[in-house]
Coordinates of C-alpha atoms in Angstrom, one line a residue:
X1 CA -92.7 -8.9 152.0
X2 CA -89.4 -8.7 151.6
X3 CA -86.3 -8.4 153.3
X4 CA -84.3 -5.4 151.8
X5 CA -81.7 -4.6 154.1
X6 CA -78.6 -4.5 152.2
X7 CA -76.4 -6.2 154.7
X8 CA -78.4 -9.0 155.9
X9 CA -77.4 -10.9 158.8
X10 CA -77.0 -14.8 158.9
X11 CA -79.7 -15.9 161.5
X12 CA -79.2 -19.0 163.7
X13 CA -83.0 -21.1 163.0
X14 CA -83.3 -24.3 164.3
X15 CA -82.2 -26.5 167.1
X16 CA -83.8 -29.2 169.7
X17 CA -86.9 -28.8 171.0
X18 CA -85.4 -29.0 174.7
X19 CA -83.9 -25.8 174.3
X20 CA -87.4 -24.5 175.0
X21 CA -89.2 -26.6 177.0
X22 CA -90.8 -25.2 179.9
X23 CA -93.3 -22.0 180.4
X24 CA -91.2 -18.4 179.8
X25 CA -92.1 -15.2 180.2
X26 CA -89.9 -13.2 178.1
X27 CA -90.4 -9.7 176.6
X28 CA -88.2 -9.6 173.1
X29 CA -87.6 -5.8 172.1
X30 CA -87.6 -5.4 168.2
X31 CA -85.4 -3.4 166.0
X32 CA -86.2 -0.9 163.7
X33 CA -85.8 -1.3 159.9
X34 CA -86.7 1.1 156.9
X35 CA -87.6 -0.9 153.8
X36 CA -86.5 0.6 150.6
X37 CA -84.2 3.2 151.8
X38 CA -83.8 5.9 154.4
X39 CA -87.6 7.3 153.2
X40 CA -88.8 3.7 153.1
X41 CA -91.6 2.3 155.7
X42 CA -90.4 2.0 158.9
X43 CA -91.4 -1.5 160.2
X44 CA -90.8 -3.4 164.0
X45 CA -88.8 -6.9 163.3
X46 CA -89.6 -9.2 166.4
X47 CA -88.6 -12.0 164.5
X48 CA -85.6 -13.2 164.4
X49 CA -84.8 -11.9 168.0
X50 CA -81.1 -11.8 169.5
X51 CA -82.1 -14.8 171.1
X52 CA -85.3 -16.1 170.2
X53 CA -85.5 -16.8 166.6
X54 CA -88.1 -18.8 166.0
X55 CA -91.3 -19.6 167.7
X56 CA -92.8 -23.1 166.4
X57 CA -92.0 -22.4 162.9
X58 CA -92.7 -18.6 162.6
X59 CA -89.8 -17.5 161.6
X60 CA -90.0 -13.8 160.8
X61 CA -92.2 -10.9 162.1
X62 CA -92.7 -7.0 160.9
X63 CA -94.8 -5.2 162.7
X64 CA -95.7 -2.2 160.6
X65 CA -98.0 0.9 161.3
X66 CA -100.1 2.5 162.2
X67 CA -98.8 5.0 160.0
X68 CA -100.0 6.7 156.7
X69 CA -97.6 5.4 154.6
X70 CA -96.7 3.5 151.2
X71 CA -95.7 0.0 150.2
X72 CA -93.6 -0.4 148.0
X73 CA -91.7 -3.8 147.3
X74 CA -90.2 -4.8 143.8
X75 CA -89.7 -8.3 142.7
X76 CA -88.3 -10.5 144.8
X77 CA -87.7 -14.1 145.4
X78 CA -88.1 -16.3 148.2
X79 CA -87.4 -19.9 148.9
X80 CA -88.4 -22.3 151.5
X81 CA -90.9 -20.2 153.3
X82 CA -94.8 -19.0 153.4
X83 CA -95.1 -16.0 153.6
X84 CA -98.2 -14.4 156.0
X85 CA -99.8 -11.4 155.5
X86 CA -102.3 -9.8 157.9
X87 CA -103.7 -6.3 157.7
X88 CA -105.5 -4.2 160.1
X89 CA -106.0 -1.1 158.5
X90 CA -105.3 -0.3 154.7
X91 CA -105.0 -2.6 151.8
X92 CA -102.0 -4.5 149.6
X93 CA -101.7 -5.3 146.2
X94 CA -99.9 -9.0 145.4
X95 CA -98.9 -10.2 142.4
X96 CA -96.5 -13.0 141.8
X97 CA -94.7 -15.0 139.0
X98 CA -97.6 -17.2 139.2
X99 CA -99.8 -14.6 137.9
X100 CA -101.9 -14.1 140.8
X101 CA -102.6 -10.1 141.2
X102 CA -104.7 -9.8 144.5
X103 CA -105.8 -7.2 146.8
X104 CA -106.0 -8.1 151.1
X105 CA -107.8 -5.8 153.1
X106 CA -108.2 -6.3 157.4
X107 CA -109.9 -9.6 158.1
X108 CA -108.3 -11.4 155.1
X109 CA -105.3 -13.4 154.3
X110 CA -102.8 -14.0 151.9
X111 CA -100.7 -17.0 152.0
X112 CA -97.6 -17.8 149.6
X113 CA -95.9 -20.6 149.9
X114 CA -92.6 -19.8 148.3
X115 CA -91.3 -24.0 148.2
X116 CA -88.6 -24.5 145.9
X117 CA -88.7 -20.4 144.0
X118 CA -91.1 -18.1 143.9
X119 CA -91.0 -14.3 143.2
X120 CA -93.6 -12.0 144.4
X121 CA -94.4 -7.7 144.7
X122 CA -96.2 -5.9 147.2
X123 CA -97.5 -2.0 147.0
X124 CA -100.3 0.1 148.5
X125 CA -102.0 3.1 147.6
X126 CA -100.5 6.6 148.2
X127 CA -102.0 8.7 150.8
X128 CA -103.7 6.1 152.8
X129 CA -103.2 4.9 156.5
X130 CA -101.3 1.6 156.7
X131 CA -100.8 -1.2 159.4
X132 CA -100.4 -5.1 159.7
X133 CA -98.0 -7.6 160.0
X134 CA -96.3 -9.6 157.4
X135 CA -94.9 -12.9 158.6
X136 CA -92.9 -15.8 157.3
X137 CA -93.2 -19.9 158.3
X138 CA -90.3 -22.1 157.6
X139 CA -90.8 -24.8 155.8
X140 CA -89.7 -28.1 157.4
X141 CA -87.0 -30.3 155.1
X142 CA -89.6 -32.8 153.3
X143 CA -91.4 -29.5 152.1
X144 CA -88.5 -26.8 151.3
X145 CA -88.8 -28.2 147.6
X146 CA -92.5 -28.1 146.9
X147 CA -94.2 -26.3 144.2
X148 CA -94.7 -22.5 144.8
X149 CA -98.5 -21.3 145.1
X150 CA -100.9 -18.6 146.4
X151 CA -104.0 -18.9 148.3
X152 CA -106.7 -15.9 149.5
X153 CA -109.2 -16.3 152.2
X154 CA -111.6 -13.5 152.5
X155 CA -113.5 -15.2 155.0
X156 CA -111.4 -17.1 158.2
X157 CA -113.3 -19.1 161.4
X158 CA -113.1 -17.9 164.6
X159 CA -113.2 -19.1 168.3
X160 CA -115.0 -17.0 170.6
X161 CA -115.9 -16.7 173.9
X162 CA -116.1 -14.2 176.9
X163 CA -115.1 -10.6 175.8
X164 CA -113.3 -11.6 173.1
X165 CA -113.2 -13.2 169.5
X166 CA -110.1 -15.2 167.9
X167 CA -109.7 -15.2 164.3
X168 CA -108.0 -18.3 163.0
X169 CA -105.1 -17.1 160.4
X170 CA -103.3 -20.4 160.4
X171 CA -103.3 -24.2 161.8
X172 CA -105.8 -24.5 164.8
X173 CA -107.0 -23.1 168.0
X174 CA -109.1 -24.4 170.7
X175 CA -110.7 -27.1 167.9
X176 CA -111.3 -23.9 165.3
X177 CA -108.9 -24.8 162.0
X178 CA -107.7 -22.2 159.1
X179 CA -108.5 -23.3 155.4
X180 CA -105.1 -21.9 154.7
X181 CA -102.5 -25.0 154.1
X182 CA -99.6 -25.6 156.9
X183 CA -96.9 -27.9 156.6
X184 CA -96.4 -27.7 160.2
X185 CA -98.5 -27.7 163.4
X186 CA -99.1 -24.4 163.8
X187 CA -101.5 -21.7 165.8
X188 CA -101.7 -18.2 163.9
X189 CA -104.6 -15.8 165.4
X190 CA -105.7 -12.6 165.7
X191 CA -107.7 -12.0 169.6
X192 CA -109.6 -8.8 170.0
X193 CA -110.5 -7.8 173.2
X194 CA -113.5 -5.4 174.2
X195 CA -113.1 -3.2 176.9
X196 CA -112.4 -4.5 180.4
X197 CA -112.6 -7.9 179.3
X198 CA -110.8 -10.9 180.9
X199 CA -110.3 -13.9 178.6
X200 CA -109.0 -17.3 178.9
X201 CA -108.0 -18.9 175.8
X202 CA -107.2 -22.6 175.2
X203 CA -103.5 -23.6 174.2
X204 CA -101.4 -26.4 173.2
X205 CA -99.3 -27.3 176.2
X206 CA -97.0 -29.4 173.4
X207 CA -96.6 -25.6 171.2
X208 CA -94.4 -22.8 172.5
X209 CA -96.1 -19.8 172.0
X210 CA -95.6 -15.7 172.2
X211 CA -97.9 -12.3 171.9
X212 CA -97.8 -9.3 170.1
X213 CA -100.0 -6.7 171.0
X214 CA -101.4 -5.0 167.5
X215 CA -103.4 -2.6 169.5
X216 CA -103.8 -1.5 172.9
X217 CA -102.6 -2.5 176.2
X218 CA -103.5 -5.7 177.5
X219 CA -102.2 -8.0 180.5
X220 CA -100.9 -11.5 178.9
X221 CA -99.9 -14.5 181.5
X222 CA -99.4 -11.3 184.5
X223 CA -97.0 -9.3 181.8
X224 CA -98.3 -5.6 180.7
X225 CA -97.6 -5.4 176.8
X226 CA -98.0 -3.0 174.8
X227 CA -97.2 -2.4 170.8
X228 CA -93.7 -3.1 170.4
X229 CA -92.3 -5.9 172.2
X230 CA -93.1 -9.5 171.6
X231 CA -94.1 -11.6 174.6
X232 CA -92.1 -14.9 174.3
X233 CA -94.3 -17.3 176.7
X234 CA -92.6 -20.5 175.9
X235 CA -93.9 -24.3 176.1
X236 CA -96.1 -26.1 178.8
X237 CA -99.0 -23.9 179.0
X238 CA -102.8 -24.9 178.5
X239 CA -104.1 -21.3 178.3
X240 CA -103.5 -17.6 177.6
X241 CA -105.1 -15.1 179.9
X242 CA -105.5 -11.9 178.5
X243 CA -106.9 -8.7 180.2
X244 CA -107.7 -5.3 178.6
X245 CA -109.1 -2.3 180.7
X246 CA -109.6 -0.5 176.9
X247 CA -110.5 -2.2 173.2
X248 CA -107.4 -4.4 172.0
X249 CA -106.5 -6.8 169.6
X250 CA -103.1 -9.1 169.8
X251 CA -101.7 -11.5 167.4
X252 CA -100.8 -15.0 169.1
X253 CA -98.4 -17.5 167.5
X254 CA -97.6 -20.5 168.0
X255 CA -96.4 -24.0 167.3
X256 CA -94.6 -27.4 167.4
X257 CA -90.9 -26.2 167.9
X258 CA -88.8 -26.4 165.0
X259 CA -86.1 -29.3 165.7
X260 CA -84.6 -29.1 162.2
X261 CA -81.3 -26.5 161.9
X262 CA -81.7 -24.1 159.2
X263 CA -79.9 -21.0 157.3
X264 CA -82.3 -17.6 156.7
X265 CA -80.4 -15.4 154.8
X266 CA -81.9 -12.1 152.9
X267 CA -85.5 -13.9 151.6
X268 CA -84.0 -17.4 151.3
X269 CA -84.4 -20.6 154.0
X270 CA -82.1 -23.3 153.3
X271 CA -80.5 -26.3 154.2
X272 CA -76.5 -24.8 154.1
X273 CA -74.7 -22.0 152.5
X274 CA -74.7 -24.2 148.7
X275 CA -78.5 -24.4 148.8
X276 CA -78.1 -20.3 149.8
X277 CA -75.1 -19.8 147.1
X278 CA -77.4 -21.9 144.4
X279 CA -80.7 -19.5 144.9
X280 CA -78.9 -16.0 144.6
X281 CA -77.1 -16.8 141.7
X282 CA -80.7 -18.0 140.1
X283 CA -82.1 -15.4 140.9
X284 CA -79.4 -12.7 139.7
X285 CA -79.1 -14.4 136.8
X286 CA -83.1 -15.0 135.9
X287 CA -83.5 -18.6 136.1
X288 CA -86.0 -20.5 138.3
X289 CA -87.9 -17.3 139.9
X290 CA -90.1 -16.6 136.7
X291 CA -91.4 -13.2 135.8
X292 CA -94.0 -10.9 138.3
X293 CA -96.2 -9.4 135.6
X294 CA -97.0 -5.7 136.6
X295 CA -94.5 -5.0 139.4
X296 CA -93.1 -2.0 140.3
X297 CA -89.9 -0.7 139.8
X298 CA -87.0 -3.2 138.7
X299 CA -86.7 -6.4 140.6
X300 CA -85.1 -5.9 143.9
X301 CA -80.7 -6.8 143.6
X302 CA -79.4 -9.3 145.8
X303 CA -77.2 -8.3 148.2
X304 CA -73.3 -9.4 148.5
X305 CA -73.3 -12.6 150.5
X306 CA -70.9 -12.7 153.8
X307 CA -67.0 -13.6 153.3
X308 CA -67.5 -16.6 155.7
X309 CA -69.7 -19.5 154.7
X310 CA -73.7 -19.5 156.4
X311 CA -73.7 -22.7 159.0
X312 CA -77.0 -23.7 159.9
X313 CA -77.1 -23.1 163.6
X314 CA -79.4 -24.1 166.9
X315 CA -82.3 -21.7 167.2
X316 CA -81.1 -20.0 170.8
X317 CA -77.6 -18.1 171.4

């Protein structure tokens, strides 16, 4: 998915892992942003927070729906990312300058890694009830230049145990690893709760981590969460408890933190403000992004970059 506010902000990515050791507790309120326009879809952006930006490598989270709704995202590019997408009600078409044209429904996922240039499209059917997540990895230096490509898992492992089940979207949990490719350590998982369950699952102590309650109302690590806010648990911790008194399911993220210093600008993560310069004038003048057979509309504009030069920044204000 892309990022189509018109004025997008420079975020701060990136810093020393110190500046997160230690367990948190943190709830991070999102913002509201309409994609396309004032009649767009309304989605929840947890990710980049005010002072959270990151979490491992996760660098970007919308929280979207439920809502009956339509997608609706033009060409695009992206560099230096993977793009995440998760659905838990509804379906989204892809296609992409690759020529991959695939449909994910709930329980699947799409991965694009974006590496040096990709451009992709997204759109849904009219009419229909809509919600998921779409969420974007930064690529670490040795990686930012790869070769772009797309990968579809119908089928992901899970970890189970008392009163719940964790699906395995990306990297590992408790000894249960994705097929989809990382270039990071990572955790990516969707936990669904059953009524009045209690659940204890197994963490990284060496990860930070936070929650995101999809559905429902559950208790994470003593904090009440429901949709909206994004529980920002930090480092140090060998488990998750979770607690539901009704059904829930929560997404739980999670990873090595990111030492490097990065700039995320619009769809682009770069190295500095040339690397950022150098990939909007590509793509405004048609070179390096390719062609996204069958999208929709006209390929989304690039917006005006700032009057001050994008400095790669430490990850917390």
């Amino acid at each position: 998915m892309s990022n189509l506010e018109r004025a997008p902000r420079e975020t701060e990515c990136g810093g020393p892992a110190s500046a997160v050791a230690g367990p948190a507790g943190e709830l991070l309120t999102g913002r509201e942003v309409v994609l396309g326009g004032t009649r767009g879809m309304k989605v929840t952006r947890t990710l980049p927070n005010r002072d959270v930006r990151m979490v491992g490598a996760w660098c970007f989270l919308d929280h979207y729906g439920p809502e009956r709704t339509a997608m609706r995202v033009p060409a695009h590019p992206h560099t230096g990312l993977q793009t995440v997408s998760w659905l838990v009600e509804g379906e989204v078409l892809h296609r992409d300058c690759l020529g991959s044209e695939q449909v994910i429904r709930p329980g699947q996922l799409n991965l694009m890694t974006a590496g040096r240039a990709i451009s992709h499209s997204e759109e849904s059917p009219e009419g229909r009830d809509l919600h998921g997540v779409q969420l974007w990895v930064a690529l670490p230096s040795a990686h930012r230049g790869t070769e772009p490509a797309f990968e579809h898992h119908p089928v992901l492992p899970s970890l189970t145990g008392p009163g719940f089940t964790a699906t395995v979207l990306m990297g590992e949990l408790g000894g249960v690893v994705s097929p989809a490719r990382v270039h990071s350590p990572l955790t990516g998982a969707e936990i669904t709760l059953h009524e009045g369950a209690s659940a204890t699952v197994p963490l990284r102590p060496d990860f930070e981590h936070a929650v995101l309650s999809l559905s429902g109302t559950v208790n994470a690590c003593g904090n009440d969460l429901a949709p909206g806010p994004l529980l920002y648990l930090g480092t140090g911790r060998s488990e998750l408890t979770l607690r539901a008194e009704r059904d829930a399911r929560v997404l739980l993220l999670g990873g090595e933190p990111f030492e490097e210093r990065i700039v995320m600008w619009w769809n682009f993560v770069g190295g500095d403000h040339d690397e950022i310069v150098r990939f909007r004038r590509e793509w405004t003048t048609g070179e390096t992004f390719g062609v996204v057979p069958g999208a929709p509309g006209t390929r989304l504009p690039a917006p005006d970059l700032p009057g001050v030069p994008l400095k790669p920044r430490g990850r917390h204000r």
